[in-house]
């Protein structure tokens, strides 16, 4: 950290040169609170916060302070002063803050205590998935007890301050690191971090602070959602302990099959079966659509199995907006399996006209069918 002009550390913290460690801590705490980037968005607040942190790092450490007192800034060259602050990004300031003050900004701790997530699976119709819908879902979850407001104590009852942590909920241990003195914070085991002992638990929740409730939620399912998708309903899970944020509700979406459409992302696939004459000569067929109104499709002569006709914009609406997919009509030519005698004869004639007479066996079979038909008439 080579800076042209560095302010005097005592001046930075606004303390006398003979200030006690307690006075230095107090001054630092006050200034750091004022210039902490989370609280102060003014220009230069961050730089000031770093400067304050650096000054504190030196003056709170007996060895560094002695070196500084004797030789000024030059005396600290071997100490790597300020490195710790330089290396942190903004998100890290909270941690430094915690380190010095013991959980003033214990955001991380609160996050860790967030209530449990819940998961629920629902099944919706193919069309509902395509065009979106609203669904009522029922969920059983832990909610804050209304009687004690999650406080766990009977309203109006006495609370005793925890003796082992003196009501702070935290026990502090001092350790040393390259920052100088560090205060490590651990949750008080006696009161489980609450700082108080409940003498009379809430009558409704028996001191749990939460209750099991069955809730009906109205959920908007967006158009274009697909089978297997998962929606996150923020804060609709279990309530967190001690006023922490609630967990999330994850809603798994299963989409029922459609009688004749398959889905491929935003596109729909429809299998169109054509018989031999339809495929060979061509035809007009009505193709069902998701919207309900059939689409008339011209199948050209000589259509082969596997040919795909694309009906633009007749697919599924795109989940993130912007038009719809396509309806893909996949032709397959079906070879007949149960011919009538007449149809068989026509096909035989067709075979002969192609110059590909069928086997004697086939002819013999035809004769038998003819006989059978003749005798039944
Ligand atoms: Zn309660
Ligand atoms: Zn305690």
Coordinates of C-alpha atoms and ligand atoms in Angstrom, one line a residue:
X1 CA 0.0 0.0 0.0
X2 CA 2.2 2.8 -1.2
X3 CA 0.4 6.0 -0.8
X4 CA 2.0 9.4 -1.3
X5 CA 0.7 11.0 1.9
X6 CA -0.6 9.0 4.7
X7 CA -2.5 10.5 7.6
X8 CA -1.4 9.9 11.1
X9 CA -3.2 6.9 12.5
X10 CA -4.1 8.7 15.8
X11 CA -5.5 11.5 13.8
X12 CA -7.5 9.1 11.7
X13 CA -9.2 7.7 14.8
X14 CA -9.2 11.0 16.5
X15 CA -7.5 9.8 19.7
X16 CA -4.6 11.0 21.7
X17 CA -1.2 9.4 21.3
X18 CA -1.4 7.9 24.7
X19 CA -4.9 6.6 24.3
X20 CA -5.7 3.3 25.9
X21 CA -6.7 0.2 23.9
X22 CA -10.2 0.7 25.2
X23 CA -10.3 4.3 23.9
X24 CA -8.9 3.2 20.5
X25 CA -11.5 0.4 20.2
X26 CA -14.3 2.8 21.1
X27 CA -13.2 5.4 18.6
X28 CA -12.8 2.8 15.9
X29 CA -16.2 1.4 16.5
X30 CA -17.9 4.7 16.3
X31 CA -16.1 5.7 13.1
X32 CA -16.4 2.4 11.4
X33 CA -20.2 2.4 12.1
X34 CA -20.3 5.9 10.5
X35 CA -18.3 5.0 7.4
X36 CA -19.2 1.4 6.9
X37 CA -20.1 1.0 3.2
X38 CA -23.3 -0.8 4.1
X39 CA -24.5 2.3 5.9
X40 CA -22.7 5.2 4.2
X41 CA -23.1 5.6 0.5
X42 CA -21.3 8.9 0.3
X43 CA -18.3 9.4 -2.0
X44 CA -15.1 8.4 -0.2
X45 CA -16.8 6.5 2.5
X46 CA -15.2 3.3 1.5
X47 CA -11.7 4.8 1.4
X48 CA -12.4 6.3 4.7
X49 CA -13.5 3.0 6.1
X50 CA -10.4 1.3 4.9
X51 CA -8.3 4.1 6.4
X52 CA -10.0 3.7 9.7
X53 CA -9.6 -0.1 9.6
X54 CA -5.9 0.2 8.8
X55 CA -5.4 2.7 11.7
X56 CA -7.2 0.4 14.1
X57 CA -5.2 -2.6 12.8
X58 CA -2.0 -0.9 13.8
X59 CA -3.0 0.9 17.0
X60 CA -4.8 -2.1 18.5
X61 CA -1.8 -4.3 18.1
X62 CA 0.9 -3.6 20.7
X63 CA 3.8 -4.6 18.5
X64 CA 2.7 -2.6 15.4
X65 CA 1.7 0.4 17.6
X66 CA 5.2 0.4 19.1
X67 CA 6.8 0.3 15.7
X68 CA 4.6 3.0 14.4
X69 CA 5.2 5.2 17.5
X70 CA 8.9 5.0 17.0
X71 CA 9.3 5.2 13.2
X72 CA 5.9 6.3 11.8
X73 CA 4.5 4.7 8.7
X74 CA 8.0 3.6 7.7
X75 CA 8.2 1.4 10.8
X76 CA 5.3 -0.8 9.5
X77 CA 6.9 -1.9 6.2
X78 CA 7.5 -5.4 7.5
X79 CA 3.9 -5.9 8.7
X80 CA 1.8 -6.0 5.6
X81 CA -0.5 -3.4 7.1
X82 CA -3.8 -2.9 5.3
X83 CA -3.4 -5.9 3.1
X84 CA -6.4 -7.6 4.7
X85 CA -8.7 -4.7 3.8
X86 CA -7.4 -4.4 0.3
X87 CA -8.0 -8.0 -0.4
X88 CA -11.7 -7.9 0.5
X89 CA -14.4 -7.1 -1.9
X90 CA -17.5 -5.2 -0.7
X91 CA -19.3 -8.3 0.4
X92 CA -16.4 -9.0 2.8
X93 CA -16.8 -5.8 4.8
X94 CA -19.6 -7.4 6.8
X95 CA -17.3 -10.1 7.8
X96 CA -14.6 -7.7 8.9
X97 CA -17.3 -5.8 10.8
X98 CA -18.3 -9.0 12.5
X99 CA -14.8 -9.8 13.3
X100 CA -14.3 -6.6 15.2
X101 CA -17.7 -6.1 16.7
X102 CA -19.0 -9.6 17.2
X103 CA -21.9 -10.1 15.0
X104 CA -23.3 -6.6 14.6
X105 CA -23.9 -7.5 11.0
X106 CA -24.5 -11.2 11.5
X107 CA -26.2 -11.4 8.2
X108 CA -24.7 -14.7 7.4
X109 CA -25.8 -16.2 10.7
X110 CA -29.3 -15.0 10.1
X111 CA -29.3 -16.5 6.6
X112 CA -28.1 -19.8 7.9
X113 CA -31.1 -19.9 10.2
X114 CA -33.6 -19.3 7.5
X115 CA -36.6 -21.6 7.8
X116 CA -36.8 -24.9 6.1
X117 CA -37.7 -25.2 2.4
X118 CA -40.8 -27.2 1.5
X119 CA -41.6 -29.1 -1.7
X120 CA -44.9 -29.8 -3.3
X121 CA -45.7 -31.6 -6.5
X122 CA -48.7 -30.8 -8.6
X123 CA -50.1 -32.1 -11.9
X124 CA -51.6 -29.9 -14.5
X125 CA -53.2 -30.4 -17.9
X126 CA -51.3 -30.1 -21.1
X127 CA -53.2 -27.0 -22.1
X128 CA -52.8 -25.4 -18.7
X129 CA -49.1 -25.8 -19.1
X130 CA -49.1 -24.3 -22.6
X131 CA -51.3 -21.3 -21.8
X132 CA -50.7 -20.8 -18.1
X133 CA -53.2 -21.1 -15.3
X134 CA -53.9 -20.4 -11.7
X135 CA -53.9 -23.2 -9.2
X136 CA -55.0 -23.4 -5.6
X137 CA -52.5 -25.5 -3.7
X138 CA -52.7 -26.6 -0.1
X139 CA -49.6 -26.6 2.0
X140 CA -48.9 -27.6 5.6
X141 CA -46.1 -25.6 7.0
X142 CA -44.7 -24.1 10.2
X143 CA -45.8 -20.5 10.8
X144 CA -45.0 -18.0 13.5
X145 CA -47.2 -18.6 16.5
X146 CA -49.7 -15.8 16.6
X147 CA -50.0 -15.8 20.4
X148 CA -46.4 -15.1 21.2
X149 CA -45.3 -13.8 17.8
X150 CA -42.6 -16.4 17.6
X151 CA -41.2 -15.1 20.9
X152 CA -41.8 -18.5 22.6
X153 CA -42.7 -16.9 25.9
X154 CA -46.2 -16.5 27.3
X155 CA -47.1 -12.9 26.6
X156 CA -46.5 -10.7 29.6
X157 CA -44.5 -13.4 31.4
X158 CA -41.1 -12.8 32.9
X159 CA -37.9 -13.4 31.0
X160 CA -34.6 -14.0 32.8
X161 CA -31.4 -12.7 31.3
X162 CA -29.0 -15.5 30.4
X163 CA -26.2 -15.4 33.0
X164 CA -23.5 -17.1 30.9
X165 CA -23.6 -14.6 28.0
X166 CA -25.0 -11.7 30.0
X167 CA -27.9 -11.5 27.6
X168 CA -25.9 -11.0 24.4
X169 CA -26.5 -14.5 23.1
X170 CA -22.9 -14.8 22.2
X171 CA -19.7 -15.8 23.8
X172 CA -16.5 -14.1 22.6
X173 CA -13.1 -15.5 22.2
X174 CA -10.1 -13.3 21.4
X175 CA -7.6 -14.6 18.9
X176 CA -4.8 -13.0 16.8
X177 CA -4.4 -12.9 13.1
X178 CA -2.8 -10.7 10.5
X179 CA -5.6 -8.2 11.1
X180 CA -4.4 -7.8 14.6
X181 CA -6.8 -8.8 17.4
X182 CA -9.8 -10.8 16.3
X183 CA -12.8 -11.5 18.3
X184 CA -14.4 -14.8 17.4
X185 CA -18.0 -15.1 18.2
X186 CA -19.8 -18.3 19.1
X187 CA -23.5 -18.8 20.0
X188 CA -24.1 -19.1 23.7
X189 CA -24.9 -22.7 24.5
X190 CA -26.8 -21.9 27.6
X191 CA -29.6 -19.9 25.9
X192 CA -29.0 -21.1 22.4
X193 CA -28.1 -17.6 21.4
X194 CA -31.2 -15.9 22.7
X195 CA -29.7 -14.1 25.5
X196 CA -32.6 -14.9 27.8
X197 CA -34.2 -17.8 29.5
X198 CA -37.9 -18.3 29.1
X199 CA -39.6 -19.0 32.4
X200 CA -43.2 -19.4 31.2
X201 CA -43.5 -20.9 27.7
X202 CA -46.3 -19.7 25.4
X203 CA -49.4 -21.7 26.0
X204 CA -50.4 -22.1 22.4
X205 CA -47.1 -23.3 20.9
X206 CA -45.7 -24.8 24.1
X207 CA -42.7 -22.6 23.7
X208 CA -41.9 -23.6 20.1
X209 CA -42.6 -20.2 18.7
X210 CA -44.3 -21.7 15.7
X211 CA -47.3 -23.7 14.8
X212 CA -48.3 -26.1 12.1
X213 CA -50.8 -24.5 9.7
X214 CA -52.6 -25.7 6.6
X215 CA -52.7 -22.9 4.0
X216 CA -54.2 -22.6 0.6
X217 CA -52.2 -20.5 -1.8
X218 CA -53.2 -19.3 -5.2
X219 CA -50.3 -19.9 -7.6
X220 CA -50.0 -18.4 -11.0
X221 CA -48.5 -20.9 -13.3
X222 CA -46.8 -19.2 -16.3
X223 CA -47.7 -20.0 -19.9
X224 CA -45.1 -22.3 -21.5
X225 CA -44.1 -24.2 -18.4
X226 CA -42.9 -27.7 -19.1
X227 CA -43.1 -31.1 -17.5
X228 CA -40.5 -31.4 -14.7
X229 CA -40.2 -27.7 -14.2
X230 CA -39.8 -26.3 -10.7
X231 CA -41.2 -23.0 -9.4
X232 CA -39.8 -21.3 -6.4
X233 CA -42.3 -19.4 -4.2
X234 CA -40.0 -17.2 -2.0
X235 CA -40.7 -17.2 1.6
X236 CA -43.6 -19.6 1.4
X237 CA -41.8 -22.4 3.3
X238 CA -41.4 -22.8 7.0
X239 CA -40.9 -19.8 9.2
X240 CA -37.3 -19.4 10.5
X241 CA -36.4 -19.6 14.1
X242 CA -36.1 -16.4 16.2
X243 CA -37.6 -14.1 13.5
X244 CA -35.3 -15.3 10.7
X245 CA -36.6 -15.3 7.2
X246 CA -38.9 -18.1 6.0
X247 CA -37.8 -20.8 3.7
X248 CA -39.0 -21.2 0.2
X249 CA -41.7 -23.4 -1.3
X250 CA -40.6 -25.4 -4.3
X251 CA -43.4 -26.4 -6.6
X252 CA -42.7 -29.3 -8.9
X253 CA -44.8 -29.3 -12.0
X254 CA -45.9 -32.5 -13.7
X255 CA -47.8 -32.1 -17.0
X256 CA -50.4 -34.7 -18.0
X257 CA -50.0 -36.2 -21.4
X258 CA -52.1 -35.0 -24.3
X259 CA -54.2 -37.5 -26.3
X260 CA -52.4 -36.6 -29.5
X261 CA -49.8 -33.9 -29.0
X262 CA -46.3 -34.4 -27.8
X263 CA -44.2 -31.6 -26.6
X264 CA -40.6 -30.7 -27.6
X265 CA -39.8 -27.5 -25.8
X266 CA -42.0 -24.8 -27.4
X267 CA -42.8 -27.0 -30.3
X268 CA -45.7 -29.5 -30.6
X269 CA -45.5 -32.7 -32.5
X270 CA -48.5 -34.3 -34.1
X271 CA -48.4 -37.7 -35.7
X272 CA -50.4 -37.7 -38.9
X273 CA -51.3 -41.2 -40.2
X274 CA -51.9 -41.4 -43.9
X275 CA -53.0 -44.4 -45.8
X276 CA -51.4 -45.4 -49.1
X277 CA -53.8 -43.6 -51.5
X278 CA -53.7 -40.4 -49.3
X279 CA -49.9 -40.4 -49.3
X280 CA -49.6 -41.3 -53.0
X281 CA -52.4 -39.1 -54.5
X282 CA -52.3 -36.3 -51.8
X283 CA -55.2 -35.0 -49.7
X284 CA -56.5 -32.4 -47.4
X285 CA -56.7 -33.2 -43.7
X286 CA -57.8 -31.3 -40.6
X287 CA -55.0 -31.0 -38.1
X288 CA -56.1 -30.4 -34.5
X289 CA -54.5 -27.4 -32.8
X290 CA -54.0 -26.5 -29.1
X291 CA -56.2 -23.5 -29.6
X292 CA -59.2 -25.7 -30.6
X293 CA -59.6 -24.5 -34.2
X294 CA -58.5 -27.2 -36.7
X295 CA -56.0 -26.2 -39.3
X296 CA -56.5 -27.5 -42.9
X297 CA -53.3 -29.0 -44.2
X298 CA -52.7 -29.9 -47.9
X299 CA -50.8 -33.1 -48.1
X300 CA -49.1 -33.1 -51.5
X301 CA -49.0 -36.2 -53.7
X302 CA -46.1 -38.6 -53.1
X303 CA -45.7 -37.7 -49.4
X304 CA -43.3 -40.1 -47.7
X305 CA -43.3 -41.4 -44.1
X306 CA -41.3 -39.1 -41.9
X307 CA -42.0 -35.9 -43.8
X308 CA -42.6 -33.0 -41.4
X309 CA -45.0 -30.2 -42.1
X310 CA -44.3 -27.1 -40.0
X311 CA -47.3 -25.0 -38.9
X312 CA -45.6 -21.8 -37.7
X313 CA -46.7 -20.2 -34.4
X314 CA -49.1 -23.0 -33.6
X315 CA -46.9 -24.4 -30.8
X316 CA -46.6 -23.5 -27.1
X317 CA -46.1 -19.9 -26.0
X318 CA -42.5 -19.2 -25.0
X319 CA -42.1 -19.2 -21.2
X320 CA -40.0 -16.0 -21.2
X321 CA -42.3 -14.2 -23.6
X322 CA -41.9 -13.6 -27.3
X323 CA -44.3 -15.6 -29.6
X324 CA -44.9 -19.3 -29.8
X325 CA -43.2 -22.4 -31.1
X326 CA -44.4 -24.4 -34.1
X327 CA -46.7 -27.3 -34.6
X328 CA -44.8 -30.0 -36.3
X329 CA -47.0 -32.5 -38.3
X330 CA -45.1 -35.7 -38.8
X331 CA -46.5 -37.9 -41.6
X332 CA -46.4 -41.6 -41.4
X333 CA -47.7 -43.8 -44.2
X334 CA -49.6 -46.8 -42.7
X335 CA -49.5 -50.1 -44.6
X336 CA -52.9 -51.7 -44.2
X337 CA -53.1 -54.9 -42.2
X338 CA -56.7 -56.0 -42.5
X339 CA -57.7 -55.7 -46.1
X340 CA -61.2 -56.5 -47.4
X341 CA -61.3 -58.9 -50.4
X342 CA -62.1 -56.0 -52.6
X343 CA -59.2 -53.9 -51.3
X344 CA -56.9 -56.9 -51.8
X345 CA -58.0 -57.3 -55.3
X346 CA -57.4 -53.6 -56.1
X347 CA -54.0 -53.8 -54.6
X348 CA -53.2 -56.9 -56.7
X349 CA -54.3 -55.0 -59.8
X350 CA -52.1 -52.1 -58.7
X351 CA -49.2 -54.5 -58.2
X352 CA -49.7 -55.9 -61.7
X353 CA -49.8 -52.4 -63.2
X354 CA -46.4 -51.7 -61.4
X355 CA -45.2 -54.9 -63.1
X356 CA -44.6 -56.5 -59.7
X357 CA -46.9 -59.5 -59.5
X358 CA -47.3 -61.0 -56.0
X359 CA -46.5 -64.6 -55.2
X360 CA -48.6 -67.6 -56.0
X361 CA -49.2 -68.1 -52.3
X362 CA -50.8 -64.7 -52.3
X363 CA -52.9 -65.6 -55.3
X364 CA -53.9 -68.9 -53.7
X365 CA -54.9 -67.0 -50.5
X366 CA -56.9 -64.6 -52.6
X367 CA -58.7 -67.5 -54.3
X368 CA -59.6 -68.9 -50.9
X369 CA -60.9 -65.5 -49.7
X370 CA -63.0 -65.2 -52.9
X371 CA -64.4 -68.7 -52.3
X372 CA -65.2 -67.8 -48.8
X373 CA -66.9 -64.6 -49.8
X374 CA -68.8 -66.4 -52.6
X375 CA -70.1 -69.1 -50.3
X376 CA -71.2 -66.6 -47.7
X377 CA -73.2 -64.6 -50.2
Ligands
LIG1 ZN1 -46.5 -19.2 20.9
LIG2 ZN1 -26.6 -17.1 26.9

